[in-house]
Short mmCIF file of C-alpha atoms in Angstrom, two decimals:
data_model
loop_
_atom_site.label_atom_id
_atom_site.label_comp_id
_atom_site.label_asym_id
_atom_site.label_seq_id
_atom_site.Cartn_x
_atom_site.Cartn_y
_atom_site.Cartn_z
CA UNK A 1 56.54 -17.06 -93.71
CA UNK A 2 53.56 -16.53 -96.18
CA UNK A 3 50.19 -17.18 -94.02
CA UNK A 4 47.59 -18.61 -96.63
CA UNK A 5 43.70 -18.87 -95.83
CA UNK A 6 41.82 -21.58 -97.05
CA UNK A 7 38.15 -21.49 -97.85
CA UNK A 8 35.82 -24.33 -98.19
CA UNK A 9 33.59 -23.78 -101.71
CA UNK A 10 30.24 -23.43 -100.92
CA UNK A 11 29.39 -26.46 -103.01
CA UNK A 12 31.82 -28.55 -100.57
CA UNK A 13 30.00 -27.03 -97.55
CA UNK A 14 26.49 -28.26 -98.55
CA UNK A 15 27.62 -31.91 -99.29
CA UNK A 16 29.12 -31.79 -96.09
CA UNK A 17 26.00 -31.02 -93.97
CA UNK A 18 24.24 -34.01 -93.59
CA UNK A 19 27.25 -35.66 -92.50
CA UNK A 20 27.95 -33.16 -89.72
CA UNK A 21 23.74 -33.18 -89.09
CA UNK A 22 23.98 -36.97 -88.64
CA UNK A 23 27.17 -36.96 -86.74
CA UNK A 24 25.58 -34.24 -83.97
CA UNK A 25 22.52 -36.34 -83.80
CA UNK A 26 24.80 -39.31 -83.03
CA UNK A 27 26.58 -37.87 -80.23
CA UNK A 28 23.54 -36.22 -78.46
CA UNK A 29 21.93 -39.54 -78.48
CA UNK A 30 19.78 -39.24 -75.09
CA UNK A 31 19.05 -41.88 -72.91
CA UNK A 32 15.18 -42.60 -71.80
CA UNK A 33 13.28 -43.23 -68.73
CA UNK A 34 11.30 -45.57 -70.55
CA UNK A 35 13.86 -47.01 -72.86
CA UNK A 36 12.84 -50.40 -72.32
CA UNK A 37 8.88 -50.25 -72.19
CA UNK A 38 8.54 -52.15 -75.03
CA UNK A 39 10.87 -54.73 -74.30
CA UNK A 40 10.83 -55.30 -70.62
CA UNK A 41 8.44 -53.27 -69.55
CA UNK A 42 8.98 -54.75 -65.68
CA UNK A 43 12.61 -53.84 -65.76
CA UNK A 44 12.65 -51.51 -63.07
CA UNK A 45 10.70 -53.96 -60.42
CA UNK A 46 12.64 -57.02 -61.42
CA UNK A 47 15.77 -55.43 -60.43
CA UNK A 48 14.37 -53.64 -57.49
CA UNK A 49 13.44 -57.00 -56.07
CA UNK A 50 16.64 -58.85 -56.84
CA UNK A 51 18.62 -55.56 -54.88
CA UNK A 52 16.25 -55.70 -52.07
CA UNK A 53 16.52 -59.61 -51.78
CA UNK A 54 20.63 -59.01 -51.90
CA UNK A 55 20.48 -55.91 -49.51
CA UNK A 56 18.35 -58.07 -46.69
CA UNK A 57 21.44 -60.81 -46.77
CA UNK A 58 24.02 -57.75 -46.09
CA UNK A 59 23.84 -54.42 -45.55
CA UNK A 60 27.03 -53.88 -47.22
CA UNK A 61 25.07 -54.12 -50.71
CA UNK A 62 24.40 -50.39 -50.11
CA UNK A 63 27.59 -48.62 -49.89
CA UNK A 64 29.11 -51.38 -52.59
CA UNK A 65 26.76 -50.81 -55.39
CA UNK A 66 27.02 -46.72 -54.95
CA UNK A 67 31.25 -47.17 -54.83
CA UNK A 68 30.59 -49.38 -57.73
CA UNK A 69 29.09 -47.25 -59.86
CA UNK A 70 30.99 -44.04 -59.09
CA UNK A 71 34.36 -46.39 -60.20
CA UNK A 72 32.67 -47.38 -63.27
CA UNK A 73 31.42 -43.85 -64.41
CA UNK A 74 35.10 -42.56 -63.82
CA UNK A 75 36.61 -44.70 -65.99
CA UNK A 76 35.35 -45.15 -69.60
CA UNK A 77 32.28 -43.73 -68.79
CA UNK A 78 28.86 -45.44 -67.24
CA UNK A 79 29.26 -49.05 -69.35
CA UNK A 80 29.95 -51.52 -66.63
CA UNK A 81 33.64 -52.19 -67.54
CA UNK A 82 34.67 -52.45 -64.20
CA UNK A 83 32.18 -55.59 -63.95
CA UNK A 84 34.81 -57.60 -66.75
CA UNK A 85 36.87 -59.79 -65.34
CA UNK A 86 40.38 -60.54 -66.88
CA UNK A 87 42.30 -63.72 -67.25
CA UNK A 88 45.78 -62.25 -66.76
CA UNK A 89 44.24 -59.33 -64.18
CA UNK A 90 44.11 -56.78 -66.14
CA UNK A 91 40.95 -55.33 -66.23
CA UNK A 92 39.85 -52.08 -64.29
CA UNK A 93 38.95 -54.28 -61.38
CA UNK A 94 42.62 -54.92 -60.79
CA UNK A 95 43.72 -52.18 -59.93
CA UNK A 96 45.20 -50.70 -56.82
CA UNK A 97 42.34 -48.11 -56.42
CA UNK A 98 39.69 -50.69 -57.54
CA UNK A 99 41.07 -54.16 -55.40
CA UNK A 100 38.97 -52.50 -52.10
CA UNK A 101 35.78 -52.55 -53.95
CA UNK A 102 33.69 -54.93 -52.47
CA UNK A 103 32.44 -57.98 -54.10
CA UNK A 104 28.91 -57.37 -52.79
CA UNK A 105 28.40 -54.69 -55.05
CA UNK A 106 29.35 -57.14 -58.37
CA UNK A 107 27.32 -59.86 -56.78
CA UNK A 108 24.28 -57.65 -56.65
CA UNK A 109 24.54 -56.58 -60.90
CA UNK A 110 25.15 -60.25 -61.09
CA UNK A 111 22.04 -61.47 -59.18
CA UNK A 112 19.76 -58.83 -60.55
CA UNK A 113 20.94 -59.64 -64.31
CA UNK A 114 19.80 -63.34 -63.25
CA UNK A 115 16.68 -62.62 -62.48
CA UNK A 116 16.00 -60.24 -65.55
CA UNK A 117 17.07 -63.18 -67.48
CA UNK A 118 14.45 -65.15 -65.71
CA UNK A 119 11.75 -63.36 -67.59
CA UNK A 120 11.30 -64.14 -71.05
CA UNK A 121 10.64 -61.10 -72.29
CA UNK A 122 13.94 -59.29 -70.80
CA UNK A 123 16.38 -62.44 -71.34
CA UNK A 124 19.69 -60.56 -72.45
CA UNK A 125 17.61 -57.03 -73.28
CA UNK A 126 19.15 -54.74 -70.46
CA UNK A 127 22.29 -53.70 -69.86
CA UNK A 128 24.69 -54.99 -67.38
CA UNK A 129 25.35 -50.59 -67.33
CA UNK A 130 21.46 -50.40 -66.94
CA UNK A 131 21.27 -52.74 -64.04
CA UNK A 132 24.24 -51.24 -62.34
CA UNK A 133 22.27 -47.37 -62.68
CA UNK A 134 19.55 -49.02 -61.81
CA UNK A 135 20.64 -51.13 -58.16
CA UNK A 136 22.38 -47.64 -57.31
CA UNK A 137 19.21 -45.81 -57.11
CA UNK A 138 17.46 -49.03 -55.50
CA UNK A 139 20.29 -49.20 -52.45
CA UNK A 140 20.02 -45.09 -52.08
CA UNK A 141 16.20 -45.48 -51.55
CA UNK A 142 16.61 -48.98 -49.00
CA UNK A 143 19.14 -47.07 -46.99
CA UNK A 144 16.38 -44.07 -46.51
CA UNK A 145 17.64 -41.74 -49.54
CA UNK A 146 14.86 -40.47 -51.63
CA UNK A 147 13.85 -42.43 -55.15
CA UNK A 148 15.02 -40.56 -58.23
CA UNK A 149 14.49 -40.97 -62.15
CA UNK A 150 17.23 -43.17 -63.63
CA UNK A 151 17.45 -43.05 -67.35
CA UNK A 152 18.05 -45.99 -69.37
CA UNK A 153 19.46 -46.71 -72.98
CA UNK A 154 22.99 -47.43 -72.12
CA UNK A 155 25.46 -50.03 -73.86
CA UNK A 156 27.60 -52.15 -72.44
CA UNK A 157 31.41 -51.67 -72.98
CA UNK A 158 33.67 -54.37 -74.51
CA UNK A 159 36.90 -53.05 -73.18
CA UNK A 160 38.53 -53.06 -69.68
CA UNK A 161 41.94 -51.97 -68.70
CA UNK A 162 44.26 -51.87 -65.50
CA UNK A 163 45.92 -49.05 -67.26
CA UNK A 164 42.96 -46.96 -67.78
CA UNK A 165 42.20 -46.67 -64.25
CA UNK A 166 45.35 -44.75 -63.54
CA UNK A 167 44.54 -41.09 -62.24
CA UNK A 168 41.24 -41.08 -63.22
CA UNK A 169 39.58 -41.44 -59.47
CA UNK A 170 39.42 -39.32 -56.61
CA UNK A 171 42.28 -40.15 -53.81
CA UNK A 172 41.44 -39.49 -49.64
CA UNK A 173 44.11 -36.85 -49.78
CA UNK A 174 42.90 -34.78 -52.52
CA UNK A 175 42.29 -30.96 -52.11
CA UNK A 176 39.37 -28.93 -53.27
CA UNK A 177 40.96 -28.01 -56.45
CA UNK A 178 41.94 -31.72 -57.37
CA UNK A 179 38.65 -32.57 -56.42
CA UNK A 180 36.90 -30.11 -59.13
CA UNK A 181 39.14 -30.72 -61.75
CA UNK A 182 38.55 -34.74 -61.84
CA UNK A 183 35.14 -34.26 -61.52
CA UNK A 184 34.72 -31.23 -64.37
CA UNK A 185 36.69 -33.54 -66.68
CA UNK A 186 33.07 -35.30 -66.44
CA UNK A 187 30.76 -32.23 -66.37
CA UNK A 188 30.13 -32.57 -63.42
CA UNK A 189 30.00 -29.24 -61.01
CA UNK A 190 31.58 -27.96 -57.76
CA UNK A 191 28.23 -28.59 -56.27
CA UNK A 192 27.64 -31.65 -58.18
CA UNK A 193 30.67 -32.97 -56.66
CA UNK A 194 29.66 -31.79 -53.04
CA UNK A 195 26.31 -33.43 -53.44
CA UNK A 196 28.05 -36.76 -54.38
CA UNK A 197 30.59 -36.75 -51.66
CA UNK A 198 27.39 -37.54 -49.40
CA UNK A 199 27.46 -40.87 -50.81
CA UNK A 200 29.90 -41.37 -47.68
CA UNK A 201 26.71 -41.33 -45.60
CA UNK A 202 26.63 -44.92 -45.71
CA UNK A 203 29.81 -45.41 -47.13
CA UNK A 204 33.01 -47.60 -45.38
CA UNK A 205 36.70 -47.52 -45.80
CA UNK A 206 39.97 -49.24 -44.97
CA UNK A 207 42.16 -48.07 -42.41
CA UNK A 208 44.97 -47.47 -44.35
CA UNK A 209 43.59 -44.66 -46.56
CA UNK A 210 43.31 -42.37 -43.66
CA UNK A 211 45.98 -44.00 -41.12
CA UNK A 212 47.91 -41.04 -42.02
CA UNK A 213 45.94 -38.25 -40.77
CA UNK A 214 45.62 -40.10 -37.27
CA UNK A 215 49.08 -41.02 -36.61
CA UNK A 216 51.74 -39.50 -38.65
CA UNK A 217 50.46 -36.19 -40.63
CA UNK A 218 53.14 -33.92 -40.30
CA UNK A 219 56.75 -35.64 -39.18
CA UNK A 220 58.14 -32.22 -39.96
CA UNK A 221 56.67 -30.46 -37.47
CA UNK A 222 56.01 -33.53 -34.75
CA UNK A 223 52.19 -32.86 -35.48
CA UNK A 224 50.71 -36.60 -35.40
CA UNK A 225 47.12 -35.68 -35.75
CA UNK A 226 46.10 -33.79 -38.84
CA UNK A 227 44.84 -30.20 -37.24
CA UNK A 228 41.54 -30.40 -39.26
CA UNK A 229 40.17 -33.43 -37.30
CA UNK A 230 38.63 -33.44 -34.48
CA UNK A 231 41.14 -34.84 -31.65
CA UNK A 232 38.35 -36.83 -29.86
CA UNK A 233 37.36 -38.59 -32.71
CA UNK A 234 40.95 -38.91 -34.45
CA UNK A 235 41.42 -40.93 -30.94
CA UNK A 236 38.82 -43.07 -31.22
CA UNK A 237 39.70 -43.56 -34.54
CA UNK A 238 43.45 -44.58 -33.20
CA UNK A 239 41.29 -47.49 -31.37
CA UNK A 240 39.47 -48.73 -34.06
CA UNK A 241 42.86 -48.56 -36.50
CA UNK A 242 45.90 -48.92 -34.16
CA UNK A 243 49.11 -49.34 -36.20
CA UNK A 244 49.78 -52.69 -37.97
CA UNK A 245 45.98 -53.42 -37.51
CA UNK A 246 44.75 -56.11 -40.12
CA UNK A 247 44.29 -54.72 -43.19
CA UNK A 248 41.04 -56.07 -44.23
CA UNK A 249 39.16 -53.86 -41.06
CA UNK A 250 37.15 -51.15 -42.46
CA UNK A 251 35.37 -47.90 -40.62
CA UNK A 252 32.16 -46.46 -41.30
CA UNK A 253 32.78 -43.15 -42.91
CA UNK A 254 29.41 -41.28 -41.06
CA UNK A 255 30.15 -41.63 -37.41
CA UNK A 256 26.60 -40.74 -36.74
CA UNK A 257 23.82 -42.34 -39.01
CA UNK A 258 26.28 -45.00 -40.73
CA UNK A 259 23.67 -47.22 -41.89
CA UNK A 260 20.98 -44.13 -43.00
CA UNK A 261 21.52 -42.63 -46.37
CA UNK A 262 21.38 -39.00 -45.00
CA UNK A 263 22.52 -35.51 -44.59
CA UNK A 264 24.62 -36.34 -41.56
CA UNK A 265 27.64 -36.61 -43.72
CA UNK A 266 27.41 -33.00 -44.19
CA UNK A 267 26.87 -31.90 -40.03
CA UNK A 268 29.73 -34.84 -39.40
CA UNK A 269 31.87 -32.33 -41.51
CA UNK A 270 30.74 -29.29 -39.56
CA UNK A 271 32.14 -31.31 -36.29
CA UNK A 272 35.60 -31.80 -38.11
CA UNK A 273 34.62 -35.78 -38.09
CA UNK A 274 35.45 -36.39 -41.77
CA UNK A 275 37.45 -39.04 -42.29
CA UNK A 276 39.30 -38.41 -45.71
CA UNK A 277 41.31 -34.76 -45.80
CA UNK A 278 39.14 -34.74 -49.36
CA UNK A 279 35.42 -34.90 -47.58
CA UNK A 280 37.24 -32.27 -44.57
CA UNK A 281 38.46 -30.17 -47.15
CA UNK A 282 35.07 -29.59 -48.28
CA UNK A 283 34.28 -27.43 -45.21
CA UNK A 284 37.75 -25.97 -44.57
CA UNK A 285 37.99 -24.66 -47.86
CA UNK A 286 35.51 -21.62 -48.53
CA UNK A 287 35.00 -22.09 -51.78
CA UNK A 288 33.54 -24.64 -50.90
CA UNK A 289 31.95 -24.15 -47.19
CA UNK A 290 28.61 -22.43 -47.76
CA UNK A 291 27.53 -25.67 -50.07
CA UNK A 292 28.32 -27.92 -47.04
CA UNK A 293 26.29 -25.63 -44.88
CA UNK A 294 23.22 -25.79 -46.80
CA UNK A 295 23.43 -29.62 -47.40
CA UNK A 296 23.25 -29.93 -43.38
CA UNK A 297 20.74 -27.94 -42.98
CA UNK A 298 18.53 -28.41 -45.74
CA UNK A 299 18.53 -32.01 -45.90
CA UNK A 300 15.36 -31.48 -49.08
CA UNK A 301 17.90 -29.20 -51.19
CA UNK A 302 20.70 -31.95 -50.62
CA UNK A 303 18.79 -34.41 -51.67
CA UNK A 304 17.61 -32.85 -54.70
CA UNK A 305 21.58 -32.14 -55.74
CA UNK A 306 22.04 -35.74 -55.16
CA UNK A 307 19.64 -36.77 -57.53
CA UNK A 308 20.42 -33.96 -60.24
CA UNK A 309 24.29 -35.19 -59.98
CA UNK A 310 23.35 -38.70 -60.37
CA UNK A 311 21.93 -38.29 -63.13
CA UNK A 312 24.61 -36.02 -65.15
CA UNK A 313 27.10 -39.07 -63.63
CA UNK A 314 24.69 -41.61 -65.35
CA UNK A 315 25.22 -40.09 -68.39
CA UNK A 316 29.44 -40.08 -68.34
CA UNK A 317 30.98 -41.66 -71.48
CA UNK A 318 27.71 -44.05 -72.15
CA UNK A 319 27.77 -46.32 -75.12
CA UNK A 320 24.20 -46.00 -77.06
CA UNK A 321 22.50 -47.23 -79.82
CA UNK A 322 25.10 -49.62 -81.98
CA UNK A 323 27.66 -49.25 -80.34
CA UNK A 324 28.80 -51.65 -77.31
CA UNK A 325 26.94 -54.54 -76.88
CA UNK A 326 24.20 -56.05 -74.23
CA UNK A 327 26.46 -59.14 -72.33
CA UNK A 328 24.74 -62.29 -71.97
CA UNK A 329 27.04 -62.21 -68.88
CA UNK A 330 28.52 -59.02 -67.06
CA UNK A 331 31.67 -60.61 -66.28
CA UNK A 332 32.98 -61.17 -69.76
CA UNK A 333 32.19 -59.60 -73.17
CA UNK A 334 29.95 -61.94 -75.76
#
């Protein structure tokens, strides 16, 4: 077959450049840490308040709004999608890997939206995606975390799917290589992803996502208890989550500190005390074991990584300038 070349005219080329100029400028539209100074200047307080006035009635704000944040990132990108609600459930919300998130976490956008809207000047200016970024850094620094920089400019989405959700988050039983590749597919690094898995510091879970490990890992070979867990703690875990236990009972993921936003995550690790295979596999694997190493003993250089990761996650998929919308109400688009 006859291979032909094709050549743009230089004529062509020229007309085309301010297209392509404007098009690049479009996409590398940057969000700002002071996005909103002329428009609610008090942004950041307002919402600090109504999160710290939500976080003193439970402490389960905390790990909520983090999880919360992480699910909405992963899917569609940082635009508060998984806020929408859906008349025939099917929005992000409602599904399988999203029906565990805990309603605190919506109730605290919701309650923090309220009292932006309480100010004149702010009344339906920020983001429902904003105020989520926002209470995430806010429950980080009430649970003893250190403060970071959130950047603001971000749209809200108008579309939410069950079907979109659908191998887009992490699963308990992941290995390292799983792992990276979910979280690359958001620029996000090995170390990025390491750093972020210390969100289980304060976070909870289910029994049922790790019942597995405790009771029936390998029926192959007769092993019951997965070999990377510590035995005195996968029995005390066999207390806490005995078969057929009710399904709403959830365990603290940090063993230690559960309630301190912390490095103990990382030492928990070192003790074989992680509950998920994918936070154990982080240590076992070592690609990955000098990271976790450093994190537990260098609780300053975690801490940084934390904050640099959070921010490349803020900026996942976000909707800026025209595009999206800023809801009137978070649960439903205008």
């Amino acid at each position: 077959m006859e291979r032909r070349s094709f050549f743009l005219p230089i004529s062509a080329l020229l007309l085309l450049l301010p297209f392509l100029f404007t098009t690049a400028t479009a996409q590398s539209t940057k969000l700002s840490r002071n996005f909103y100074k002329n428009t609610c200047p008090n942004v950041e307080s307002i919402v600090s308040s109504a999160v710290a006035n939500k976080f003193r009635q439970t402490f389960v704000t905390a790990p909520a709004t983090l999880r919360l944040f992480f699910h909405d990132c992963f899917v569609r990108g940082c635009d508060a999608s998984i806020m929408l609600s859906s008349p025939n459930n099917n929005a992000e919300k409602d599904h399988p890997d999203n029906l565990s998130l805990a309603g605190d976490g919506f109730d605290t956008v919701i309650k923090a939206k309220a009292a932006l809207d309480n100010d004149p000047r702010c009344k339906n200016k920020v983001s429902c995606a904003d105020i989520l970024a926002l209470a995430t850094r806010d429950v980080v620094v009430l649970t003893g975390g250190q403060s970071y920089p959130v950047e603001l400019g971000r749209r809200d989405g108008r579309i939410s799917t069950k079907a979109s959700v659908q191998r887009q988050l992490p699963h308990p039983e992941f290995n390292l290589d799983q792992l990276n590749a979910i979280f690359a597919s958001h620029g996000l690094t090995q170390r990025d992803m390491i750093a972020l898995s210390g969100a289980h510091s304060i976070g909870f879970s289910h029994c049922n996502r790790f019942s597995k490990r405790i009771f029936n890992f390998s029926p192959r070979t007769g092993r019951t208890i997965d070999p990377t867990l510590d035995t005195q703690y996968a029995l005390q875990l066999r207390q806490m989550c005995p078969l057929n236990v009710d399904p709403r009972i959830a365990i603290n993921m940090d063993p230690t500190t559960p309630r301190t936003f912390d490095n103990a995550y990382y030492k928990n690790l070192q003790q074989r005390k992680g509950l998920f295979s994918s936070d154990q596999i982080l240590l076992t694997d070592n690609r990955s074991k000098a990271v976790v190493d450093e994190f537990a003993s260098n609780p300053a250089a975690f801490s940084k990584a934390f904050a640099d990761a959070m921010t490349k996650l803020g900026r996942v998929g976000v909707l800026t300038g025209r595009q999206g919308e800023i809801r009137f109400d978070c649960t439903r688009p205008n």
